[in-house]
Coordinates of N, CA and C in Angstrom, one line a residue:
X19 N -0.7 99.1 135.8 CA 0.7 99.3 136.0 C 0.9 99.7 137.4
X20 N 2.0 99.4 138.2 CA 2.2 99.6 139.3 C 2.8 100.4 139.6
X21 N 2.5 101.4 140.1 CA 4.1 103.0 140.3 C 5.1 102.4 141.6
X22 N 5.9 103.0 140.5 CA 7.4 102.6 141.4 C 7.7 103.2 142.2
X23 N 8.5 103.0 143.3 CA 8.5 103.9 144.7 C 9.9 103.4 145.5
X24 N 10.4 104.5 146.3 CA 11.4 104.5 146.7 C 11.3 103.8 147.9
X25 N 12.3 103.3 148.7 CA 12.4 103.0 149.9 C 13.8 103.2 150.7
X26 N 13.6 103.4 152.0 CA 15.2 104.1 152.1 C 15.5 103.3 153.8
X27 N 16.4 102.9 153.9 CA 16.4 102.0 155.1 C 18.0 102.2 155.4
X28 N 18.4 102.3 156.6 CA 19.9 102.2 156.7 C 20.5 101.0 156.9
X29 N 21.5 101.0 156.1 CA 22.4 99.7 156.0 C 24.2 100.0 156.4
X30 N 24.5 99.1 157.0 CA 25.7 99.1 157.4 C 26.7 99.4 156.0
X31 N 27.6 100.4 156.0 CA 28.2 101.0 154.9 C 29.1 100.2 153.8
X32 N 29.4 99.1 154.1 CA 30.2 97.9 153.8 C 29.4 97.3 153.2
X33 N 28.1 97.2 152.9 CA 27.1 96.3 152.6 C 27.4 96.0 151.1
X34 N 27.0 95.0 150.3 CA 27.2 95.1 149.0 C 26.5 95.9 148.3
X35 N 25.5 96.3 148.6 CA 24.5 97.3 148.0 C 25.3 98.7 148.6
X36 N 25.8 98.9 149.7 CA 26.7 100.2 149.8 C 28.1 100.5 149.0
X37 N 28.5 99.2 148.7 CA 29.9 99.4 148.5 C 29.6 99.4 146.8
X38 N 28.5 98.8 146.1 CA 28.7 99.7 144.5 C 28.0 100.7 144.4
X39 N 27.6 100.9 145.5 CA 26.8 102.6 145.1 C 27.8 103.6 145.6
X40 N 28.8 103.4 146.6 CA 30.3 103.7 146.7 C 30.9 103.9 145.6
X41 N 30.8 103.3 144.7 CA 31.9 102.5 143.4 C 31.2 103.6 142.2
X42 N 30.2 103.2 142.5 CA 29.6 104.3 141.4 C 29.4 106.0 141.7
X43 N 29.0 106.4 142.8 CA 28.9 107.5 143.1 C 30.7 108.2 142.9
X44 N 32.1 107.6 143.4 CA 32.8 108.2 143.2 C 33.9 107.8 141.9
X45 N 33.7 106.8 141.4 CA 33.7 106.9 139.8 C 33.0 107.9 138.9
X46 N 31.8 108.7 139.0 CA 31.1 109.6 138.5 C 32.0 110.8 139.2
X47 N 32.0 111.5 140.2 CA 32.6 112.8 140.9 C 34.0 112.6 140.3
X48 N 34.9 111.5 140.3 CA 36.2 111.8 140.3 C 36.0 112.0 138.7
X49 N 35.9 111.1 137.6 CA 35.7 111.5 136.5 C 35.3 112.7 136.2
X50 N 34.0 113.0 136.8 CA 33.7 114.4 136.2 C 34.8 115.5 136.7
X51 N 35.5 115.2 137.8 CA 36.4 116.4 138.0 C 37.6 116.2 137.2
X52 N 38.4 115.0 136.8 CA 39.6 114.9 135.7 C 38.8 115.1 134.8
X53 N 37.9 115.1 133.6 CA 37.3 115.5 132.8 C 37.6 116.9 132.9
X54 N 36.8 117.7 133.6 CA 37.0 119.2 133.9 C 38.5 119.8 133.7
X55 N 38.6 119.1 134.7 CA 40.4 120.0 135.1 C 41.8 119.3 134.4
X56 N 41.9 118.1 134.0 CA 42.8 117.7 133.0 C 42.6 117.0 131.5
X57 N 40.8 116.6 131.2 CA 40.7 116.3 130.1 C 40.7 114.4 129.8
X58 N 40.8 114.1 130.9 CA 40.4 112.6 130.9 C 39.8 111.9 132.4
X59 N 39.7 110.6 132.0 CA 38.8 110.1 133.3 C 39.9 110.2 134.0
X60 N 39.5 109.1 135.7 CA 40.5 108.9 136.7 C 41.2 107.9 135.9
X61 N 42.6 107.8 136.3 CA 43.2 106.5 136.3 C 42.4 105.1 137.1
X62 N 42.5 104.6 136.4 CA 41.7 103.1 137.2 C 42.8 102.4 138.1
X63 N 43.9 102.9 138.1 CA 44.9 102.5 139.3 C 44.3 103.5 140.7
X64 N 44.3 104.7 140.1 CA 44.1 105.5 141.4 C 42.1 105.5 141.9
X65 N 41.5 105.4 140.9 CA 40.0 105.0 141.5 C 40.4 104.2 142.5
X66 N 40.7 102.9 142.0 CA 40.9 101.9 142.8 C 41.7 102.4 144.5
X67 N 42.7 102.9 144.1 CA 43.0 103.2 145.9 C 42.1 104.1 146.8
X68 N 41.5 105.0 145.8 CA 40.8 106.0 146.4 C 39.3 105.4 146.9
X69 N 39.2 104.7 146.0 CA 37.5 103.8 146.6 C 37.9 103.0 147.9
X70 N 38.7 102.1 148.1 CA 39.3 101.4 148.9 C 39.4 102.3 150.3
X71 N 40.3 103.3 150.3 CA 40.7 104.5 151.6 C 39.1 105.2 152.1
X72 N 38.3 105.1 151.1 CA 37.1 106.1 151.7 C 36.2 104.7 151.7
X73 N 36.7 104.0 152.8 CA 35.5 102.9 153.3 C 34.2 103.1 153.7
X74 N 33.8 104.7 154.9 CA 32.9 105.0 154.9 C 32.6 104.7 156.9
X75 N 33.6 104.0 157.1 CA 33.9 103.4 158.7 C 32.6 104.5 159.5
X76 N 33.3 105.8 159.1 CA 32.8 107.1 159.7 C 31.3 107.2 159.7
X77 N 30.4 106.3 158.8 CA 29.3 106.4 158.7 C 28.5 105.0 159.4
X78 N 29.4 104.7 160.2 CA 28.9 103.6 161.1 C 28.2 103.9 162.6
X79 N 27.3 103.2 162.8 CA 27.0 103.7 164.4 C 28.0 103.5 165.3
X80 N 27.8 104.5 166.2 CA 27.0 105.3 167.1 C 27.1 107.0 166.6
X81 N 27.7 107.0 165.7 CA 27.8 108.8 165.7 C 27.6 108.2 164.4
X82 N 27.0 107.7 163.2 CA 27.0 108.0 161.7 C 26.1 107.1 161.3
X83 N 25.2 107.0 160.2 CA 24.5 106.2 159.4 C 24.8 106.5 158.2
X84 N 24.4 105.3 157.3 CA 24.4 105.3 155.8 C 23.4 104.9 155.4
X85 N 22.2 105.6 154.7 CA 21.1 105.1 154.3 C 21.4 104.7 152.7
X86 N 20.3 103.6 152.5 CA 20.7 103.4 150.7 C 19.1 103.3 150.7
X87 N 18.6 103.9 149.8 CA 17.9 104.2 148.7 C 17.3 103.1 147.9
X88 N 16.3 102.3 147.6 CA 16.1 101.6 146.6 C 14.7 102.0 145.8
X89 N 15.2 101.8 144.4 CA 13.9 102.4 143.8 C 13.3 100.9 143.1
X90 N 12.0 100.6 143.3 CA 11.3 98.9 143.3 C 12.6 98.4 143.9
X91 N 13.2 98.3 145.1 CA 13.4 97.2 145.6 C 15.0 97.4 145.2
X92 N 15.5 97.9 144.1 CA 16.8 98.1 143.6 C 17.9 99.1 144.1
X93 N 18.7 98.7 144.5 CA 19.6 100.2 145.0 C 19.8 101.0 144.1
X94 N 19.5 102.8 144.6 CA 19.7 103.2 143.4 C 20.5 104.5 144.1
X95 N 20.8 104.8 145.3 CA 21.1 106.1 145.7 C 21.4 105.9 147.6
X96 N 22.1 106.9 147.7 CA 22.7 106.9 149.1 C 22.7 108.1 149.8
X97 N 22.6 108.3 151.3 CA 22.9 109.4 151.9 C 23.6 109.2 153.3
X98 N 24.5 109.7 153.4 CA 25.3 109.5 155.1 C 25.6 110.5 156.0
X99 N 25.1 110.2 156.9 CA 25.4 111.3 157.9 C 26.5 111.1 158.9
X100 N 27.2 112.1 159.7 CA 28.1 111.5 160.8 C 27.7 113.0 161.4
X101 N 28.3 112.5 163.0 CA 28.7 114.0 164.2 C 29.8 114.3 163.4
X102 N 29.7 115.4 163.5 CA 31.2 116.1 163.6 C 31.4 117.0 165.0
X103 N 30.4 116.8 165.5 CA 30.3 117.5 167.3 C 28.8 117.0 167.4
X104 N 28.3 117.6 169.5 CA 27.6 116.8 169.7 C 26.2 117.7 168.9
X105 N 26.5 118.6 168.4 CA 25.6 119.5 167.5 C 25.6 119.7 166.3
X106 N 26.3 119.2 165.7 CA 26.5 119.3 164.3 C 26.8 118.0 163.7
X107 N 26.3 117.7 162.9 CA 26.2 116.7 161.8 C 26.1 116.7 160.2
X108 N 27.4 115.8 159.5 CA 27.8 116.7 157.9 C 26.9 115.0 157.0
X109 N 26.4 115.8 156.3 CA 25.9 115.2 155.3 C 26.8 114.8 154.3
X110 N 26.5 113.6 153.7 CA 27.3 113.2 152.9 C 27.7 112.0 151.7
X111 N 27.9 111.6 150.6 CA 27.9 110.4 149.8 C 26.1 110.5 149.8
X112 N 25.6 112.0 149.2 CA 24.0 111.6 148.6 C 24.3 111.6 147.4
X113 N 23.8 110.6 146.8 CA 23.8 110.0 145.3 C 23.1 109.3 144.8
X114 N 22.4 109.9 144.1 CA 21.5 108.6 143.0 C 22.0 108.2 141.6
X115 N 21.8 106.7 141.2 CA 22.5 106.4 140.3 C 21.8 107.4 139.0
X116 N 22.5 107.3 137.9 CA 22.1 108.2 136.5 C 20.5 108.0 136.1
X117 N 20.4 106.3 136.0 CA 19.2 106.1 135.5 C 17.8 106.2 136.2
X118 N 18.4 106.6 137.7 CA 17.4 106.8 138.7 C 16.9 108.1 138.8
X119 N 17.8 109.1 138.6 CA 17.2 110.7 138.9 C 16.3 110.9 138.2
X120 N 15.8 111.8 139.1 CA 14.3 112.9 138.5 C 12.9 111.8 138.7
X121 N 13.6 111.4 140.1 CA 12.0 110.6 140.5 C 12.2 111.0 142.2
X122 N 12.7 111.9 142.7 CA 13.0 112.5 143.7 C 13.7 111.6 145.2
X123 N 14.7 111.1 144.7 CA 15.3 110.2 145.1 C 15.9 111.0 146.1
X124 N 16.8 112.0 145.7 CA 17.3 112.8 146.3 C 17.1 113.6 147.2
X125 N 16.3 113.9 147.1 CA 15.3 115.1 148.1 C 14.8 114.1 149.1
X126 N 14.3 112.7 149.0 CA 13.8 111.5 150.2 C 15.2 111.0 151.0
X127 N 16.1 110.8 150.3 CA 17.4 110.8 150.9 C 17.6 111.7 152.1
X128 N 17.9 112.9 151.5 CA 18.4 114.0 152.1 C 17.7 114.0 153.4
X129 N 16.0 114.0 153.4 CA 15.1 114.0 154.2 C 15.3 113.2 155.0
X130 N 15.7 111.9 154.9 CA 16.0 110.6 156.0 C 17.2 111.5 156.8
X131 N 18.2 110.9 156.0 CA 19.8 111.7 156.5 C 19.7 112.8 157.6
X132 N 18.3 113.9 157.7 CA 18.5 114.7 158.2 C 17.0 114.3 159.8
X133 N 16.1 113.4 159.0 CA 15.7 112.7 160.5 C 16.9 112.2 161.5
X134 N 17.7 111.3 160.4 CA 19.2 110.5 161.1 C 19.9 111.6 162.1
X135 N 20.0 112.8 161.7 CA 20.9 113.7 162.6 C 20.2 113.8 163.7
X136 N 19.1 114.6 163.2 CA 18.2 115.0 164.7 C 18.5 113.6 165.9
X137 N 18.3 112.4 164.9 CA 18.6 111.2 166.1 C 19.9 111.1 166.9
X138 N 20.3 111.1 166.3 CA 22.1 111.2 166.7 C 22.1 112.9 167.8
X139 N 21.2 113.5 167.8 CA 21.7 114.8 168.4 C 22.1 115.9 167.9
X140 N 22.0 115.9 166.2 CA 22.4 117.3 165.6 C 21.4 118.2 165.8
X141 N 21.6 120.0 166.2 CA 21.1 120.5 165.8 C 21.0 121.7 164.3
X142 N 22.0 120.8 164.0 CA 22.8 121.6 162.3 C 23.4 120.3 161.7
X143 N 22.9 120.9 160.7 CA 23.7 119.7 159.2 C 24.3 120.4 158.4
X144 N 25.5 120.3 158.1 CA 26.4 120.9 157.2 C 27.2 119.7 155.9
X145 N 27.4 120.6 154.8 CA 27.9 119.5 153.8 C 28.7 120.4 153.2
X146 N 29.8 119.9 152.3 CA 30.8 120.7 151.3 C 30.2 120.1 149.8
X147 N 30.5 120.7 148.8 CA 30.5 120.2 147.4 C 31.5 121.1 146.8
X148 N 31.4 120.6 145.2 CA 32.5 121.2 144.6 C 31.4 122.2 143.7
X149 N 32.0 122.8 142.8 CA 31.7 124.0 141.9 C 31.4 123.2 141.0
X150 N 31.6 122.6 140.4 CA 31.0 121.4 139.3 C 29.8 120.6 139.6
X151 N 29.8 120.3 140.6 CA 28.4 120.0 140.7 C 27.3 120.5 141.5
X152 N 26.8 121.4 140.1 CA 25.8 122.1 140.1 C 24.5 121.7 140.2
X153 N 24.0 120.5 139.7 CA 22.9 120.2 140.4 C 22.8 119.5 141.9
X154 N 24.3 119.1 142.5 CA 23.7 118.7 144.3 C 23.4 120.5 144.7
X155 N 24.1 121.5 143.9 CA 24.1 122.6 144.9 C 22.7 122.9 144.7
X156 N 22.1 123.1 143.5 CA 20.3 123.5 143.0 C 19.7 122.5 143.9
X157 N 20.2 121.4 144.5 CA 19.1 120.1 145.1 C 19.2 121.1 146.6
X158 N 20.2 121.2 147.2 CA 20.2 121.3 148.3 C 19.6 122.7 148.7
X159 N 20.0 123.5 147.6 CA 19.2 124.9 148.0 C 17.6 124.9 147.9
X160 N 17.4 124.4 147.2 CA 15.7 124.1 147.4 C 15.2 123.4 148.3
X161 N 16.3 122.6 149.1 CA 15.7 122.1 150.5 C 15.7 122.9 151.5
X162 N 16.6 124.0 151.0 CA 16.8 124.4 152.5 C 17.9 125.0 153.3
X163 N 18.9 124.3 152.3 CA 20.2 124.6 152.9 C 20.9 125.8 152.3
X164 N 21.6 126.7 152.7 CA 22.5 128.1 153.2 C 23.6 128.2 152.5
X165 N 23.8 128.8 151.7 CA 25.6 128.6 151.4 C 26.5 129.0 152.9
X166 N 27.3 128.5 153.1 CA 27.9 129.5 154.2 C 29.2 129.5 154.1
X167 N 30.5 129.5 155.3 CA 31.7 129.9 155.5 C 31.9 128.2 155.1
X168 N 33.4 127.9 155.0 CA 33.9 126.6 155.1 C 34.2 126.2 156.3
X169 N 33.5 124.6 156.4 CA 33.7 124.5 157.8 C 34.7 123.2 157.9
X170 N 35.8 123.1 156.7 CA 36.8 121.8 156.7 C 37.6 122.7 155.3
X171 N 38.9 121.9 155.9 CA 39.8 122.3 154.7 C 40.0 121.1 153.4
X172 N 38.4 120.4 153.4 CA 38.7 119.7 152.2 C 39.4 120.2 151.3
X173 N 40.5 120.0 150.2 CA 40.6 120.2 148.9 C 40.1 120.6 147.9
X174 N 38.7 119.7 147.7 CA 38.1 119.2 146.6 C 36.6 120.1 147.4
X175 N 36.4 120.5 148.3 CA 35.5 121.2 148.4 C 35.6 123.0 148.1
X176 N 34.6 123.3 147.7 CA 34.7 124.8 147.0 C 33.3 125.5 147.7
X177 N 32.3 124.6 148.3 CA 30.9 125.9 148.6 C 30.5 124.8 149.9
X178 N 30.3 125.2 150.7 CA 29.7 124.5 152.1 C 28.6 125.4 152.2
X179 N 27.8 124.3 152.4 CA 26.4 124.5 153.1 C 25.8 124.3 154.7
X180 N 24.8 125.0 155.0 CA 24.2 124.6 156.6 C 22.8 124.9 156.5
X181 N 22.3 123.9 157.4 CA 21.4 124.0 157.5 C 20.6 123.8 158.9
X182 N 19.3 124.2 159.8 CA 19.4 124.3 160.9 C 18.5 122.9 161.2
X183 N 18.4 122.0 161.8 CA 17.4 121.3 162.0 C 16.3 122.2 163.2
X184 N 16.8 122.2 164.0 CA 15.6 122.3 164.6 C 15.0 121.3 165.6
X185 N 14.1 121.2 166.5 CA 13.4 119.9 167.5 C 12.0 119.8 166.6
X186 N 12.1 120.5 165.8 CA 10.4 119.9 165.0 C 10.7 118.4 164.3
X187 N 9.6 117.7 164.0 CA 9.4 116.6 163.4 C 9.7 116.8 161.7
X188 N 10.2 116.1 161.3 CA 10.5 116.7 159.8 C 10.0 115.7 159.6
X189 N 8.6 115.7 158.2 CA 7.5 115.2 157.8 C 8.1 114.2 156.9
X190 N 8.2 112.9 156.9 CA 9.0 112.2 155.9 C 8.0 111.2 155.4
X191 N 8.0 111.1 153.9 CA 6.6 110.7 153.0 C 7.1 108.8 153.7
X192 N 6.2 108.8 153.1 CA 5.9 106.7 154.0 C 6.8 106.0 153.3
X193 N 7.3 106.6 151.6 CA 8.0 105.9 151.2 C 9.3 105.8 151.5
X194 N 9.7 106.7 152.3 CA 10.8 107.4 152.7 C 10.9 106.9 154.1
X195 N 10.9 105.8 154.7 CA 10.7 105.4 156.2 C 12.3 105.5 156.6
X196 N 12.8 106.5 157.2 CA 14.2 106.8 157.9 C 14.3 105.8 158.9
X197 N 13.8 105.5 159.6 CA 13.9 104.8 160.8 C 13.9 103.2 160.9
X198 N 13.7 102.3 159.6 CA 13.4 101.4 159.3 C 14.6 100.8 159.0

C-alpha cells in the first residue's frame, strides 16, 4: 500500500481548486457561527453574496499568495498569506476539508504560508479567529503563535494571534514544498 502524502504548491486564488475550497471553507465557518448564535445554517442567498465579495484578490502577487494543499493529488485544504505592511504579514483562509484532518494538513499549510511571508518580507505573521473555533486556536498555539492585542476591527474576529518569523530558515518537510 502506498502512503498518502500531502503536497502544497501556490495557485492563483481564482483557481477552481481555490474557489471550492473557498466554497467550502466558508460554508463550514459561516454555518458553524448561525448554528451557534441563531440556531440555523447561513441563508444560501446570503452564502452566495458573501463567497462572491471575499474573492481573495488580496491574496494575489506581489504582496499575497494562496497555497492549496492536496492530499494524493486531491485538494484538500488552503492557506493565504498577504502584507499588511512591509513587516507584517496576516495569515489566513487555512483550511482543510472534514475528511482530510488529522493527517497534518494543517500544520504543512501553515508552515508554507509562513516560508511565503518571510518571502514577501514579513518579519511577523498575524491572524484573527473567532471563539468557536477552537481547534484553529489549539492548531496555532502549538505552532507557535501568541494570543495578543487586536490588530483589525474585524467583527467576527474575537482572539488575534502573532507570531515572530525571524531570518532563520523554517525547516519545511519535502512533502510540504512552499516554493513550488
Amino acid at each position: 500500500m502506498t502512503a498518502m502524502t500531502w503536497t502544497i504548491t501556490a495557485e492563483p486564488y481564482d483557481s477552481p481548486a481555490a474557489a471550492a475550497l473557498w466554497r467550502a471553507y466558508y460554508t463550514e465557518v459561516s454555518d458553524r457561527w448561525y448554528l451557534l448564535h441563531e440556531g440555523r445554517r447561513t441563508d444560501p442567498a446570503e452564502l452566495e453574496r458573501e463567497i462572491a465579495a471575499g474573492s481573495g484578490a488580496e491574496l494575489a502577487p506581489p504582496t499575497g499568495c494562496l497555497l492549496v494543499g492536496r492530499y494524493d493529488g486531491t485538494p484538500a485544504g488552503t492557506a493565504g498569506v498577504r502584507l499588511l505592511d512591509a513587516d507584517t504579514a496576516e495569515l489566513t483562509r487555512v483550511f482543510v476539508l472534514p475528511e482530510r484532518r488529522g493527517r497534518n494538513g494543517a500544520a504543512l499549510l501553515v508552515a508554507a504560508a509562513e516560508v511565503r511571508a518571510r518571502l514577501l518580507g514579513a518579519r511577523r505573521i498575524v491572524l484573527d479567529t473567532r471563539g468557536d473555533l477552537v481547534e484553529a486556536r489549539a492548531l496555532y498555539a502549538r505552532l507557535g503563535y501568541t494570543e495578543t492585542a487586536p490588530h483589525n476591527t474585524d467583527p467576527y474576529a474575537e482572539h488575534w494571534f502573532r507570531k515572530e518569523l525571524g531570518s532563520d530558515a523554517v525547516p519545511v518537510p519535502e512533502s510540504a514544498d512552499p516554493l513550488s
